[in-house]
């Protein structure tokens, strides 16, 4: 199932994107407490696709691909390197990534994103799949200048947490094996990242288990699993695409901040 969250006629709904991406089977309810088809089908051209999760808690893992660790000239971390992004950083497919007026070096980071469907606490890796609703595409947009200054003092917020710095979408793909998915990031049509989630240092079940050891994961939380090598700069006027096998393409333009 490919779950979409969308608005049509001023009302928000969840639905299932049909084969061919032309229609959406409208549901009543939500994917966390239960939903069912209403019998109505909306045309994709008549709706606005929203971020698949509404203002989630966003957990991120840094340096979770060896190739990305290598390109940053760092050692492999001794423990998982976690951070959080504010819920207000989320935008959906087609929404703009706003390039800050004082930005100097803003990077894209294509990532597989886990969507939690069931509360999780002290979950073993073998149990993790029972707490996952599905997967979506993400872009961990980062202000490298701010990030490096923050990181020097052991913090990480503004460099990764600015508004529009967490594009997600376009769908939540359920019943998907996350262990070997092709991930591709393009800027203006040029491939910048090409990797497989098989290369994750900590695979998805371990990430869910690790977080749940220390805190309670809630339905609607999302986990950005890390980015492979090939990250690079974006500028106003660019278009960034993150494509993941079995999920689809998350496409976002980059625009200059206006004040």
mmCIF file of C-alpha atoms in Angstrom:
data_model
loop_
_atom_site.group_PDB
_atom_site.id
_atom_site.type_symbol
_atom_site.label_atom_id
_atom_site.label_comp_id
_atom_site.label_asym_id
_atom_site.label_seq_id
_atom_site.Cartn_x
_atom_site.Cartn_y
_atom_site.Cartn_z
ATOM 1 C CA UNK A 1 0.000 0.000 0.000
ATOM 2 C CA UNK A 2 1.159 3.538 -0.790
ATOM 3 C CA UNK A 3 -0.515 5.846 1.699
ATOM 4 C CA UNK A 4 -0.904 9.512 0.823
ATOM 5 C CA UNK A 5 -2.093 12.437 2.888
ATOM 6 C CA UNK A 6 -3.788 15.120 0.847
ATOM 7 C CA UNK A 7 -6.285 17.948 0.739
ATOM 8 C CA UNK A 8 -9.191 18.341 -1.663
ATOM 9 C CA UNK A 9 -12.155 20.691 -1.400
ATOM 10 C CA UNK A 10 -10.632 22.212 1.724
ATOM 11 C CA UNK A 11 -10.679 18.884 3.586
ATOM 12 C CA UNK A 12 -7.760 16.650 4.525
ATOM 13 C CA UNK A 13 -7.799 12.912 3.971
ATOM 14 C CA UNK A 14 -5.659 9.828 3.922
ATOM 15 C CA UNK A 15 -5.877 7.586 0.906
ATOM 16 C CA UNK A 16 -4.183 4.895 -1.140
ATOM 17 C CA UNK A 17 -2.422 5.934 -4.315
ATOM 18 C CA UNK A 18 -3.681 3.646 -7.055
ATOM 19 C CA UNK A 19 -1.532 1.935 -9.653
ATOM 20 C CA UNK A 20 -0.640 4.400 -12.377
ATOM 21 C CA UNK A 21 -0.690 7.308 -9.917
ATOM 22 C CA UNK A 22 -3.899 8.709 -11.423
ATOM 23 C CA UNK A 23 -6.415 8.136 -8.630
ATOM 24 C CA UNK A 24 -6.466 8.050 -4.827
ATOM 25 C CA UNK A 25 -8.848 5.763 -2.956
ATOM 26 C CA UNK A 26 -10.131 7.961 -0.140
ATOM 27 C CA UNK A 27 -10.128 6.566 3.401
ATOM 28 C CA UNK A 28 -11.871 7.523 6.593
ATOM 29 C CA UNK A 29 -9.854 7.417 9.787
ATOM 30 C CA UNK A 30 -6.076 7.396 9.930
ATOM 31 C CA UNK A 31 -3.346 4.774 9.504
ATOM 32 C CA UNK A 32 -2.425 4.794 13.201
ATOM 33 C CA UNK A 33 -5.794 4.030 14.772
ATOM 34 C CA UNK A 34 -7.418 2.388 11.770
ATOM 35 C CA UNK A 35 -8.908 3.449 8.465
ATOM 36 C CA UNK A 36 -11.098 2.028 5.715
ATOM 37 C CA UNK A 37 -12.083 2.969 2.146
ATOM 38 C CA UNK A 38 -15.038 5.338 1.756
ATOM 39 C CA UNK A 39 -15.774 4.179 -1.774
ATOM 40 C CA UNK A 40 -14.746 7.564 -3.209
ATOM 41 C CA UNK A 41 -11.804 8.010 -5.570
ATOM 42 C CA UNK A 42 -10.116 11.401 -5.997
ATOM 43 C CA UNK A 43 -8.156 12.340 -9.100
ATOM 44 C CA UNK A 44 -4.510 13.100 -8.347
ATOM 45 C CA UNK A 45 -4.741 16.206 -10.498
ATOM 46 C CA UNK A 46 -7.502 17.600 -8.288
ATOM 47 C CA UNK A 47 -5.691 17.303 -4.949
ATOM 48 C CA UNK A 48 -2.699 18.763 -3.144
ATOM 49 C CA UNK A 49 -0.380 16.088 -1.755
ATOM 50 C CA UNK A 50 0.698 16.953 1.791
ATOM 51 C CA UNK A 51 3.659 15.718 3.830
ATOM 52 C CA UNK A 52 2.806 12.088 4.638
ATOM 53 C CA UNK A 53 3.030 12.774 8.384
ATOM 54 C CA UNK A 54 1.631 15.871 10.089
ATOM 55 C CA UNK A 55 4.249 17.712 12.181
ATOM 56 C CA UNK A 56 6.088 14.620 13.403
ATOM 57 C CA UNK A 57 8.913 14.284 15.859
ATOM 58 C CA UNK A 58 11.934 13.831 13.608
ATOM 59 C CA UNK A 59 14.857 11.689 14.744
ATOM 60 C CA UNK A 60 18.002 11.669 12.621
ATOM 61 C CA UNK A 61 21.088 9.472 12.490
ATOM 62 C CA UNK A 62 24.369 10.952 11.273
ATOM 63 C CA UNK A 63 27.302 9.020 9.785
ATOM 64 C CA UNK A 64 25.279 5.869 9.152
ATOM 65 C CA UNK A 65 26.893 5.064 5.790
ATOM 66 C CA UNK A 66 30.630 4.326 5.698
ATOM 67 C CA UNK A 67 30.874 6.149 2.363
ATOM 68 C CA UNK A 68 29.564 9.364 3.919
ATOM 69 C CA UNK A 69 31.891 9.003 6.915
ATOM 70 C CA UNK A 70 34.790 8.711 4.460
ATOM 71 C CA UNK A 71 33.830 11.842 2.531
ATOM 72 C CA UNK A 72 33.701 13.847 5.768
ATOM 73 C CA UNK A 73 37.175 12.632 6.820
ATOM 74 C CA UNK A 74 35.872 11.283 10.118
ATOM 75 C CA UNK A 75 36.278 8.039 12.001
ATOM 76 C CA UNK A 76 33.399 5.617 12.327
ATOM 77 C CA UNK A 77 31.406 6.686 15.399
ATOM 78 C CA UNK A 78 31.697 4.589 18.544
ATOM 79 C CA UNK A 79 27.986 5.080 19.298
ATOM 80 C CA UNK A 80 25.071 6.061 17.053
ATOM 81 C CA UNK A 81 25.093 9.819 16.432
ATOM 82 C CA UNK A 82 21.533 11.080 16.888
ATOM 83 C CA UNK A 83 19.895 14.457 16.445
ATOM 84 C CA UNK A 84 16.391 15.873 16.120
ATOM 85 C CA UNK A 85 14.742 18.281 13.724
ATOM 86 C CA UNK A 86 11.758 20.435 14.735
ATOM 87 C CA UNK A 87 8.386 19.396 13.351
ATOM 88 C CA UNK A 88 8.164 22.800 11.671
ATOM 89 C CA UNK A 89 11.036 21.789 9.372
ATOM 90 C CA UNK A 90 8.714 19.436 7.466
ATOM 91 C CA UNK A 91 7.457 20.229 3.974
ATOM 92 C CA UNK A 92 5.865 17.941 1.426
ATOM 93 C CA UNK A 93 6.413 16.969 -2.195
ATOM 94 C CA UNK A 94 6.546 19.989 -4.478
ATOM 95 C CA UNK A 95 6.985 22.403 -1.584
ATOM 96 C CA UNK A 96 9.930 24.771 -1.649
ATOM 97 C CA UNK A 97 13.160 24.378 0.280
ATOM 98 C CA UNK A 98 13.828 27.942 1.422
ATOM 99 C CA UNK A 99 17.450 28.988 1.073
ATOM 100 C CA UNK A 100 18.197 31.263 4.076
ATOM 101 C CA UNK A 101 19.054 34.865 3.285
ATOM 102 C CA UNK A 102 22.269 34.502 5.287
ATOM 103 C CA UNK A 103 23.007 30.984 4.034
ATOM 104 C CA UNK A 104 26.462 30.262 2.659
ATOM 105 C CA UNK A 105 26.646 26.506 2.154
ATOM 106 C CA UNK A 106 23.376 24.549 2.156
ATOM 107 C CA UNK A 107 23.555 20.820 1.350
ATOM 108 C CA UNK A 108 21.026 18.178 0.322
ATOM 109 C CA UNK A 109 21.044 14.703 1.931
ATOM 110 C CA UNK A 110 18.805 12.035 0.425
ATOM 111 C CA UNK A 111 17.614 9.476 2.974
ATOM 112 C CA UNK A 112 15.278 6.582 3.636
ATOM 113 C CA UNK A 113 12.793 7.595 6.348
ATOM 114 C CA UNK A 114 11.012 5.231 8.731
ATOM 115 C CA UNK A 115 7.466 6.081 9.858
ATOM 116 C CA UNK A 116 6.511 4.633 13.242
ATOM 117 C CA UNK A 117 3.009 3.190 13.396
ATOM 118 C CA UNK A 118 2.823 1.733 16.902
ATOM 119 C CA UNK A 119 4.263 2.903 20.229
ATOM 120 C CA UNK A 120 7.670 1.353 20.844
ATOM 121 C CA UNK A 121 9.692 1.051 24.047
ATOM 122 C CA UNK A 122 12.493 -1.450 24.720
ATOM 123 C CA UNK A 123 11.920 -3.101 21.350
ATOM 124 C CA UNK A 124 14.324 -5.759 20.124
ATOM 125 C CA UNK A 125 15.549 -5.525 16.513
ATOM 126 C CA UNK A 126 13.563 -8.682 15.732
ATOM 127 C CA UNK A 127 10.399 -6.913 16.939
ATOM 128 C CA UNK A 128 10.947 -3.585 15.196
ATOM 129 C CA UNK A 129 8.911 -4.320 12.064
ATOM 130 C CA UNK A 130 5.768 -4.658 14.177
ATOM 131 C CA UNK A 131 6.099 -1.008 15.182
ATOM 132 C CA UNK A 132 6.770 0.397 11.711
ATOM 133 C CA UNK A 133 3.943 1.714 9.561
ATOM 134 C CA UNK A 134 6.092 2.136 6.471
ATOM 135 C CA UNK A 135 8.747 4.164 4.701
ATOM 136 C CA UNK A 136 9.050 7.421 2.813
ATOM 137 C CA UNK A 137 11.712 9.556 1.130
ATOM 138 C CA UNK A 138 13.436 12.370 3.002
ATOM 139 C CA UNK A 139 15.932 15.158 2.444
ATOM 140 C CA UNK A 140 17.980 16.140 5.490
ATOM 141 C CA UNK A 141 18.762 19.677 4.302
ATOM 142 C CA UNK A 142 21.714 21.088 6.246
ATOM 143 C CA UNK A 143 23.395 24.465 6.683
ATOM 144 C CA UNK A 144 27.001 23.289 6.855
ATOM 145 C CA UNK A 145 28.500 26.530 8.167
ATOM 146 C CA UNK A 146 26.116 26.695 11.124
ATOM 147 C CA UNK A 147 26.258 22.928 11.623
ATOM 148 C CA UNK A 148 30.055 22.915 11.946
ATOM 149 C CA UNK A 149 30.047 25.786 14.408
ATOM 150 C CA UNK A 150 27.359 24.105 16.522
ATOM 151 C CA UNK A 151 29.013 20.698 16.365
ATOM 152 C CA UNK A 152 32.257 22.133 17.728
ATOM 153 C CA UNK A 153 30.385 22.739 20.990
ATOM 154 C CA UNK A 154 28.389 19.501 20.987
ATOM 155 C CA UNK A 155 25.059 20.831 19.737
ATOM 156 C CA UNK A 156 23.118 20.440 16.499
ATOM 157 C CA UNK A 157 19.867 22.297 15.942
ATOM 158 C CA UNK A 158 19.850 25.374 13.710
ATOM 159 C CA UNK A 159 22.184 23.798 11.151
ATOM 160 C CA UNK A 160 19.598 21.104 10.441
ATOM 161 C CA UNK A 161 16.382 22.399 11.945
ATOM 162 C CA UNK A 162 15.404 25.484 9.973
ATOM 163 C CA UNK A 163 11.950 25.720 8.422
ATOM 164 C CA UNK A 164 11.661 23.635 5.206
ATOM 165 C CA UNK A 165 14.835 21.661 6.027
ATOM 166 C CA UNK A 166 12.979 18.306 6.225
ATOM 167 C CA UNK A 167 11.120 17.515 2.985
ATOM 168 C CA UNK A 168 9.209 14.212 3.255
ATOM 169 C CA UNK A 169 7.098 12.215 0.812
ATOM 170 C CA UNK A 170 5.439 11.544 -1.466
ATOM 171 C CA UNK A 171 3.886 8.416 0.102
ATOM 172 C CA UNK A 172 4.260 6.023 3.009
ATOM 173 C CA UNK A 173 5.016 2.654 1.447
ATOM 174 C CA UNK A 174 3.957 -0.252 3.638
ATOM 175 C CA UNK A 175 4.989 -3.919 3.364
ATOM 176 C CA UNK A 176 8.400 -2.837 2.091
ATOM 177 C CA UNK A 177 11.692 -4.549 2.928
ATOM 178 C CA UNK A 178 14.105 -1.705 3.789
ATOM 179 C CA UNK A 179 17.251 -3.825 3.718
ATOM 180 C CA UNK A 180 18.298 -3.335 0.084
ATOM 181 C CA UNK A 181 16.514 -0.420 -1.573
ATOM 182 C CA UNK A 182 18.120 1.673 -4.295
ATOM 183 C CA UNK A 183 18.439 5.330 -3.274
ATOM 184 C CA UNK A 184 19.148 8.064 -5.829
ATOM 185 C CA UNK A 185 19.405 11.819 -5.354
ATOM 186 C CA UNK A 186 19.414 14.178 -8.323
ATOM 187 C CA UNK A 187 19.973 17.924 -8.541
ATOM 188 C CA UNK A 188 18.618 19.478 -11.723
ATOM 189 C CA UNK A 189 18.448 15.999 -13.220
ATOM 190 C CA UNK A 190 22.077 15.096 -12.486
ATOM 191 C CA UNK A 191 22.646 12.067 -10.250
ATOM 192 C CA UNK A 192 24.547 13.111 -7.132
ATOM 193 C CA UNK A 193 23.915 10.124 -4.852
ATOM 194 C CA UNK A 194 23.451 6.494 -5.856
ATOM 195 C CA UNK A 195 23.489 3.870 -3.134
ATOM 196 C CA UNK A 196 21.645 1.019 -1.484
ATOM 197 C CA UNK A 197 20.153 0.877 1.988
ATOM 198 C CA UNK A 198 22.024 -2.420 2.288
ATOM 199 C CA UNK A 199 25.016 -0.206 3.069
ATOM 200 C CA UNK A 200 23.522 1.271 6.240
ATOM 201 C CA UNK A 201 25.934 0.726 9.118
ATOM 202 C CA UNK A 202 22.974 0.323 11.467
ATOM 203 C CA UNK A 203 20.007 -1.164 9.581
ATOM 204 C CA UNK A 204 16.457 -0.051 10.232
ATOM 205 C CA UNK A 205 15.584 -2.630 12.946
ATOM 206 C CA UNK A 206 18.672 -1.610 14.939
ATOM 207 C CA UNK A 207 17.821 2.086 14.662
ATOM 208 C CA UNK A 208 14.300 1.528 15.992
ATOM 209 C CA UNK A 209 15.604 -0.710 18.765
ATOM 210 C CA UNK A 210 18.331 1.755 19.762
ATOM 211 C CA UNK A 211 15.985 4.723 20.089
ATOM 212 C CA UNK A 212 13.340 2.702 21.910
ATOM 213 C CA UNK A 213 15.932 1.655 24.483
ATOM 214 C CA UNK A 214 16.125 5.241 25.735
ATOM 215 C CA UNK A 215 12.796 6.845 24.827
ATOM 216 C CA UNK A 216 9.275 5.982 23.768
ATOM 217 C CA UNK A 217 8.631 6.144 20.048
ATOM 218 C CA UNK A 218 5.106 7.284 19.182
ATOM 219 C CA UNK A 219 2.847 6.703 16.186
ATOM 220 C CA UNK A 220 3.709 9.297 13.563
ATOM 221 C CA UNK A 221 7.336 9.711 14.652
ATOM 222 C CA UNK A 222 9.821 9.547 11.777
ATOM 223 C CA UNK A 223 13.433 8.369 11.708
ATOM 224 C CA UNK A 224 15.833 9.685 9.069
ATOM 225 C CA UNK A 225 18.239 6.788 8.651
ATOM 226 C CA UNK A 226 21.306 8.625 7.339
ATOM 227 C CA UNK A 227 22.705 9.668 3.980
ATOM 228 C CA UNK A 228 25.272 8.011 1.697
ATOM 229 C CA UNK A 229 28.189 9.761 0.016
ATOM 230 C CA UNK A 230 27.648 12.387 -2.650
ATOM 231 C CA UNK A 231 26.087 15.160 -0.582
ATOM 232 C CA UNK A 232 26.591 18.600 -2.028
ATOM 233 C CA UNK A 233 25.395 22.170 -2.308
ATOM 234 C CA UNK A 234 22.103 23.519 -3.562
ATOM 235 C CA UNK A 235 21.218 27.046 -4.630
ATOM 236 C CA UNK A 236 18.003 28.970 -5.343
ATOM 237 C CA UNK A 237 16.643 27.845 -8.696
ATOM 238 C CA UNK A 238 17.719 24.222 -8.216
ATOM 239 C CA UNK A 239 15.375 21.244 -8.062
ATOM 240 C CA UNK A 240 16.226 18.293 -5.813
ATOM 241 C CA UNK A 241 14.814 14.796 -6.313
ATOM 242 C CA UNK A 242 15.171 11.926 -3.852
ATOM 243 C CA UNK A 243 14.045 8.628 -5.338
ATOM 244 C CA UNK A 244 13.827 5.372 -3.397
ATOM 245 C CA UNK A 245 12.893 2.029 -4.865
ATOM 246 C CA UNK A 246 9.343 1.023 -3.979
ATOM 247 C CA UNK A 247 8.417 4.471 -2.669
ATOM 248 C CA UNK A 248 8.696 7.022 -5.452
ATOM 249 C CA UNK A 249 10.226 10.439 -6.034
ATOM 250 C CA UNK A 250 10.304 13.343 -3.587
ATOM 251 C CA UNK A 251 10.786 16.491 -5.663
ATOM 252 C CA UNK A 252 11.373 19.979 -4.216
ATOM 253 C CA UNK A 253 12.452 23.300 -5.745
ATOM 254 C CA UNK A 254 14.896 25.572 -3.929
ATOM 255 C CA UNK A 255 13.896 29.226 -3.550
ATOM 256 C CA UNK A 256 15.578 32.228 -1.964
ATOM 257 C CA UNK A 257 14.209 33.462 1.339
ATOM 258 C CA UNK A 258 12.208 36.667 1.066
ATOM 259 C CA UNK A 259 11.684 39.008 4.017
#
